PDB file of C-alpha atoms in Angstrom:
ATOM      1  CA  UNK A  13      41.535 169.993 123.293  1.00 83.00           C
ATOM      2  CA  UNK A  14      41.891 166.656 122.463  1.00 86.00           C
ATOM      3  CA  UNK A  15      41.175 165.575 118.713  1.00 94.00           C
ATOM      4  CA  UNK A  16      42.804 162.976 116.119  1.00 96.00           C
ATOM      5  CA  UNK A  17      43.433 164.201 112.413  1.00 97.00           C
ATOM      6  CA  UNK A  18      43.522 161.418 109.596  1.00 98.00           C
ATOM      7  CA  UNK A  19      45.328 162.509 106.491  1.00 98.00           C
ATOM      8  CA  UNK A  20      46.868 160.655 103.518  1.00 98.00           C
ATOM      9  CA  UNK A  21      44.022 159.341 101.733  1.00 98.00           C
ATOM     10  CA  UNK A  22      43.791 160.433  97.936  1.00 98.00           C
ATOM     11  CA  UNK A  23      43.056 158.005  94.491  1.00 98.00           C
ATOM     12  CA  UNK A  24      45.057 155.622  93.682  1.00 98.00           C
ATOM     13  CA  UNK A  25      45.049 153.026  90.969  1.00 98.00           C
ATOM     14  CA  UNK A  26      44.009 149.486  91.620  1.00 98.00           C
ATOM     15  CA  UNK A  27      47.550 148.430  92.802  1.00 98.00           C
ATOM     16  CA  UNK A  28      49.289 151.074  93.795  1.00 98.00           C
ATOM     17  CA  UNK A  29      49.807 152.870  98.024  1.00 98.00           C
ATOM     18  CA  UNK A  30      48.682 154.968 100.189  1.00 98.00           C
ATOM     19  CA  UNK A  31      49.606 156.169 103.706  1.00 98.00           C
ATOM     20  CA  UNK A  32      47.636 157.083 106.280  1.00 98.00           C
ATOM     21  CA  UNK A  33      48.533 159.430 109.450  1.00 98.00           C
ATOM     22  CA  UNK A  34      46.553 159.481 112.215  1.00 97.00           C
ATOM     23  CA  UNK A  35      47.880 162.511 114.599  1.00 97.00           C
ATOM     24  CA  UNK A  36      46.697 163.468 117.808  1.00 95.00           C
ATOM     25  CA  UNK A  37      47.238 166.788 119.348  1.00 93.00           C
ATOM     26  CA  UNK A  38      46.075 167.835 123.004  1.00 92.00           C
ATOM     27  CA  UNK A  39      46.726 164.014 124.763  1.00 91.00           C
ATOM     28  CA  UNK A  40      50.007 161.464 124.065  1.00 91.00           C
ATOM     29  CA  UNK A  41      49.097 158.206 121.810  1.00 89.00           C
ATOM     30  CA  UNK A  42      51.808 156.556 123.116  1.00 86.00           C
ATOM     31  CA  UNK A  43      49.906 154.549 125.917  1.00 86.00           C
ATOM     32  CA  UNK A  44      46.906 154.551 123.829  1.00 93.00           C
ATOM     33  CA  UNK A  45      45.449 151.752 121.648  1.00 95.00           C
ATOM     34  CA  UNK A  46      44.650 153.103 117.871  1.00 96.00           C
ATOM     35  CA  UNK A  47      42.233 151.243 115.919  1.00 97.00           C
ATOM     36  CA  UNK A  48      41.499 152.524 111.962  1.00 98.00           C
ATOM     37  CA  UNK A  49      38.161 152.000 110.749  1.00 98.00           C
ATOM     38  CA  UNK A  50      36.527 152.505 106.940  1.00 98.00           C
ATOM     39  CA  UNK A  51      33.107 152.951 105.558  1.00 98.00           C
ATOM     40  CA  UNK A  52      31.950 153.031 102.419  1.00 96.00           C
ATOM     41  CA  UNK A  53      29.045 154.550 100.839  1.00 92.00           C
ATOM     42  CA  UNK A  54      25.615 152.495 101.900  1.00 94.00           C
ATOM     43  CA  UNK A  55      27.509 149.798 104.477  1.00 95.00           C
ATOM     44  CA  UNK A  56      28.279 149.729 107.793  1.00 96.00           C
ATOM     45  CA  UNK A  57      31.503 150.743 109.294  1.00 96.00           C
ATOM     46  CA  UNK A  58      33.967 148.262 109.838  1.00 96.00           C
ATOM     47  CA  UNK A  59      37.324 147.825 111.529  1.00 96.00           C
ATOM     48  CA  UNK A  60      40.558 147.456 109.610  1.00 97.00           C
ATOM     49  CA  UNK A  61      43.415 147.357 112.248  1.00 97.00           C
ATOM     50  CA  UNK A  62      44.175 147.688 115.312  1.00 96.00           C
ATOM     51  CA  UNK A  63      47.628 148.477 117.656  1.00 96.00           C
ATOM     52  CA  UNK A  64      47.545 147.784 121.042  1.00 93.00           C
ATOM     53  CA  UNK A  65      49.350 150.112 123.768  1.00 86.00           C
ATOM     54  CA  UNK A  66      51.599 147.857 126.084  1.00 74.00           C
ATOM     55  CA  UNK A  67      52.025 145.124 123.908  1.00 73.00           C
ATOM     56  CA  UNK A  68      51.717 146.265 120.861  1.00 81.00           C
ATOM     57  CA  UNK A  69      49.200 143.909 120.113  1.00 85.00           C
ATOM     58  CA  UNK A  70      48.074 143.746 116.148  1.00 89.00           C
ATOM     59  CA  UNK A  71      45.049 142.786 114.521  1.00 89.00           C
ATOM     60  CA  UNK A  72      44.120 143.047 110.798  1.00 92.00           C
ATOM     61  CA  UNK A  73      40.747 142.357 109.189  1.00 92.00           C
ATOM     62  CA  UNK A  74      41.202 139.420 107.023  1.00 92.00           C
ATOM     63  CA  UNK A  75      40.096 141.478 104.306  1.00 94.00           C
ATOM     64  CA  UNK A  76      43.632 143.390 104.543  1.00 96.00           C
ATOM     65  CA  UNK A  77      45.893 141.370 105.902  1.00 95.00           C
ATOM     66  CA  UNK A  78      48.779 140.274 103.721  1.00 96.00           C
ATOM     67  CA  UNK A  79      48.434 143.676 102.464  1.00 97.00           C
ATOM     68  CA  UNK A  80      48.117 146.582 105.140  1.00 97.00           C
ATOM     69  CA  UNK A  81      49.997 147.268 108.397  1.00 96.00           C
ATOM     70  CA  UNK A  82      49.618 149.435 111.241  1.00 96.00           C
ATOM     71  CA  UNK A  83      52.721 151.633 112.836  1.00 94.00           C
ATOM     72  CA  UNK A  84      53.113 154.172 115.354  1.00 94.00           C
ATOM     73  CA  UNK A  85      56.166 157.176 115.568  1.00 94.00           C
ATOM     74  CA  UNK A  86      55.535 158.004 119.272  1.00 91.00           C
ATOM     75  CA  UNK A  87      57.885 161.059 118.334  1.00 94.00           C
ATOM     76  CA  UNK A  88      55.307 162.767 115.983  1.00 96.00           C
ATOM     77  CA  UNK A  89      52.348 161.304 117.762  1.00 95.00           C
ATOM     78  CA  UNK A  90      51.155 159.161 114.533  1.00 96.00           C
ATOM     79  CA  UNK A  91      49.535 156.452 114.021  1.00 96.00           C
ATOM     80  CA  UNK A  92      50.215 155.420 110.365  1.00 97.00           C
ATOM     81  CA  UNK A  93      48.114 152.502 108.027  1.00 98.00           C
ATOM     82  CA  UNK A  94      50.293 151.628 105.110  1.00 98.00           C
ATOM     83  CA  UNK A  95      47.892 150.219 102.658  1.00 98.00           C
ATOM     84  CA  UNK A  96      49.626 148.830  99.520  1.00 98.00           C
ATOM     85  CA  UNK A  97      48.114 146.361  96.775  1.00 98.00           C
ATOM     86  CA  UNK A  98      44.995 148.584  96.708  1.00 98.00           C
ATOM     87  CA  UNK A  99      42.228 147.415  95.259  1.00 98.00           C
ATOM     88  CA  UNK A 100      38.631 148.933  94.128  1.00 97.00           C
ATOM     89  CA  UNK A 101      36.479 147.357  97.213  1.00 97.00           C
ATOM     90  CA  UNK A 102      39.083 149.298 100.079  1.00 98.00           C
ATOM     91  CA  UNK A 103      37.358 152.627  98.631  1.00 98.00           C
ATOM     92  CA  UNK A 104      35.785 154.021 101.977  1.00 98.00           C
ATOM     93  CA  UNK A 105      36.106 156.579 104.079  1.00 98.00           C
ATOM     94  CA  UNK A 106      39.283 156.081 106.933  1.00 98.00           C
ATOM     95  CA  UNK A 107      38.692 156.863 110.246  1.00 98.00           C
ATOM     96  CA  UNK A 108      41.388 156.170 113.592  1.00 98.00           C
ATOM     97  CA  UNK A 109      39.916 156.069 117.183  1.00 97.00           C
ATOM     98  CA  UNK A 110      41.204 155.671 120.509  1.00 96.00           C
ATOM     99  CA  UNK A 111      40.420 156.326 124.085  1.00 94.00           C
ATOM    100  CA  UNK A 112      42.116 155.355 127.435  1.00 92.00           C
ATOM    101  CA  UNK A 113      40.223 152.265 127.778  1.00 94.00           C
ATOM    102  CA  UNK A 114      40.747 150.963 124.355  1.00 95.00           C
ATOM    103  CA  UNK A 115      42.452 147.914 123.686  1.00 94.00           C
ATOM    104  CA  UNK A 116      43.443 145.722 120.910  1.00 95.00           C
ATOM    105  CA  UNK A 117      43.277 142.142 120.675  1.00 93.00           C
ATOM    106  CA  UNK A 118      45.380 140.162 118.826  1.00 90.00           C
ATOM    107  CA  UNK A 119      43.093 138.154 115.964  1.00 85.00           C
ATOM    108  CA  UNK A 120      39.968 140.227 117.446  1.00 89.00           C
ATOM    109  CA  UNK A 121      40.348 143.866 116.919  1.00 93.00           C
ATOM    110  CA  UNK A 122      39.837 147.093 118.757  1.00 95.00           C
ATOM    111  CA  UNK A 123      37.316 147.503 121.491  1.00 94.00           C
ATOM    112  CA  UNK A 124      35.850 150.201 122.768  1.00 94.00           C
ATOM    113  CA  UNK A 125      36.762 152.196 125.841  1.00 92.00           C
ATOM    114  CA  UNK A 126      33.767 154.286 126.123  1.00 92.00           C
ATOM    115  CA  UNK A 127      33.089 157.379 124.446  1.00 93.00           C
ATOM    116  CA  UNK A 128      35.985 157.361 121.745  1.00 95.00           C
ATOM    117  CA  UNK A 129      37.663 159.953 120.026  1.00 95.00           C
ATOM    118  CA  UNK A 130      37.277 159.527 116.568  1.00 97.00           C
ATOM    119  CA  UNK A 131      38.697 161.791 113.666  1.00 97.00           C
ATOM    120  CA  UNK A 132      36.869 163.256 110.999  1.00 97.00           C
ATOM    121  CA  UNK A 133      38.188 160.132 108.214  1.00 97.00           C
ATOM    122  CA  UNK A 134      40.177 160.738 105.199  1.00 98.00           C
ATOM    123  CA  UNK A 135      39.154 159.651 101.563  1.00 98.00           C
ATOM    124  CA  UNK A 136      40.950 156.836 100.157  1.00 98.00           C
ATOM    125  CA  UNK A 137      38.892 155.776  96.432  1.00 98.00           C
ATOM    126  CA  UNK A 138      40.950 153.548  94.522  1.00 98.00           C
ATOM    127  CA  UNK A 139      39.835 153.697  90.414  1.00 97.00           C
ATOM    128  CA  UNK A 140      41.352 153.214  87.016  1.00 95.00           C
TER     129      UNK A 140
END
């Protein structure tokens, strides 16, 4: 069965880190594009990074760059989004997707492959 599981997210103070994993079980990441996604409450979902496959192409959304970066340990099937200098408006729900077809531009972001696989997102709030 093929499925991605996001953990890591928690509160943090404005600030501080998290971690996010992204782990798939039933299929092999390592020839698969990742992209991690957010929403928060009442706005559309966006995307926040991307890692490409062959390349290991990167994109960032400008709103994180400078600030978050995107990793893979083909060993433990990950995907990880270190997010540091955390601030109140990156409160969202986390999501990672992939699928065969998936690829990640450099400067552009993820794009679809077809029918993703998405995981069920991970709450990262970030509060004093």
């Amino acid at each position: 069965q093929v499925q991605l599981v996001e953990s890591g997210g928690g509160l943090v103070q404005p600030g501080g880190s998290l971690r996010l994993s992204c782990t798939a079980s039933g299929f092999s990441l390592n020839n698969y594009a990742i992209g991690w996604f957010r929403q928060a409450p009442e706005k559309e979902r966006e995307g926040v990074a991307c890692l490409g496959n062959v390349k290991q192409a990167v994109a960032l959304a400008d709103s994180v760059r400078g600030r978050f970066t995107i990793s893979r340990d083909n060993a433990k099937n990950t995907v990880y989004l270190q997010m540091n200098d955390l601030k109140p408006e990156d409160t969202a729900v986390y999501y990672c997707a992939t699928h065969p077809r998936a690829i990640c531009i450099r400067n552009h972001g993820y794009r679809r492959g077809g029918n993703d696989y998405w995981g069920q997102g991970t709450q990262v709030t970030v509060s004093s």
